[in-house]
Amino acid sequence: MSEKMSPFQIAVFAIAIVIIVGSVIVFSMQRGSASQSKIPIDVWGTISADVFNEFQKRINELERDSLFVNYREISPDQFEAVLVEALASGSGPDAVIMSDDLLIKHENKLFLIDYKFYTQKTFKDNFIESGEILLRENGILGFPLTIDPLVFYWNRTILNNEGISSPPQFWDDLLGLIPRLVKRDSASNISRAVIALGEYQNINNAKDILISMIQQSGNNIISRNPQTGKFEAVIEQNPGFTVRPAESALNYFVQFSNPTRDVYTWNKSMPNSQQMFTTGDLVFYIGYASERNFLIQKNPNLNFDVSVLPQSKSIPGQNIKRTVGQVHFISILNRSPKISAAFGALNTITKPENMRILAELTELPSVRRDVSISTAQSSYMDSFASSALFSVPFIDPNVTETNKIFRDMIESVVIGNQNANRAVQRASDELKSVIR
């Protein structure tokens, strides 16, 4: 006859059952996670396929085949149309790599990763501030991959010859250098310009330069209202200044093309600003970090260096540094049937050791705070990395439309059709119309 179990035996037996069941669950989850990590996902993006494929190769060498991505490169000018057409036909990738200027238009296509799976604090601890354009009230839209800040290139030979040891740190300091550095021929035509400011058509990055100046003066152009979740044009706002920041920045920008001013150094008949810099006929050039290799290719003998973009002194005591930075980010599409596998891939891609690889391949600063790139043999990277920390992306609602808005705002003041106040107000009205 069997004996009844004592309460102690029953308790031991129950604990054993719990341990066994728990072990089975954990084992099943581990197997499920492992199997998910082996599922290949399709990613479409605008970054180079050579770069991404080499990136994936190095990750898998480092982590023993931990990333399985089929990557398709699509040119930036075709990416949006190709993606929209694919989604309309019921196909498309599991994840996308795209630039910040597509965020407003395509946010509704992106899967929102709940903060239960990746907390907001973890995100802010891991990534530089420019990546926070991907944060929403209930989750994140993706992860930043690269940051390309607007920086200040300068001709070392010219500054050395003129006895100037370093480029200007503030915009006000630039004004005194113009008469000293500009050169004119016998017909008073400018043969050596100091800086390309004051026009639009022949100045690379003119829109982004002016946006940086506005940001430095204490305002933004477009911001997201956390209460409504909608983007709003705020360029016309005046947060406690005598003159609106956008108006001050615009007046500063256009003066360099005014022949009656001492700082006249640029006009619309000149070649493109990037071209003039590579031929040695422009002292300072404002361009993106990613342009450095192109400048070297165009003129390997050009003796130039790079520093952070000059800053504004218009906010005394606040010491706010700003420059525009272009962010590329990776996001899961909400129609993907492989969301779990895609999330695993994104986690692998954005690990510190892997983001260091990406920074080395792109020669851009890392978007992770805990990843530093050696500057021992690349002094330019120090300026890139410093600029990345205070970069602010311009969340562009429509690149074609905003290019026209900023062109008209600049040119209307240059030719005298409007003053800066009215030009800014008109730009604000047009931006609001585009956002709607």
PDB file of C-alpha atoms in Angstrom, residues 45 80 101 155 162 167 169 210-211 225 280 295 348 357 359:
ATOM      1  CA  GLY A  45      18.572  51.802 -48.173  1.00  0.00           C
ATOM      2  CA  GLU A  80      11.018  57.200 -52.086  1.00  0.00           C
ATOM      3  CA  ASP A 101      14.389  64.307 -44.688  1.00  0.00           C
ATOM      4  CA  ASN A 155      42.692  76.743 -46.849  1.00  0.00           C
ATOM      5  CA  GLU A 162      48.467  85.962 -44.327  1.00  0.00           C
ATOM      6  CA  PRO A 167      40.008  79.998 -38.590  1.00  0.00           C
ATOM      7  CA  GLN A 169      35.377  80.439 -34.040  1.00  0.00           C
ATOM      8  CA  LEU A 210      21.226  79.462 -43.115  1.00  0.00           C
ATOM      9  CA  ILE A 211      19.327  76.894 -41.035  1.00  0.00           C
ATOM     10  CA  ASN A 225       4.483  69.373 -30.896  1.00  0.00           C
ATOM     11  CA  GLY A 280      42.252  77.394 -54.174  1.00  0.00           C
ATOM     12  CA  LEU A 295      37.600  67.571 -51.970  1.00  0.00           C
ATOM     13  CA  THR A 348      22.987  43.482 -33.575  1.00  0.00           C
ATOM     14  CA  ILE A 357      33.073  49.310 -37.655  1.00  0.00           C
ATOM     15  CA  ALA A 359      32.130  54.668 -38.388  1.00  0.00           C
TER      16      ALA A 359
END
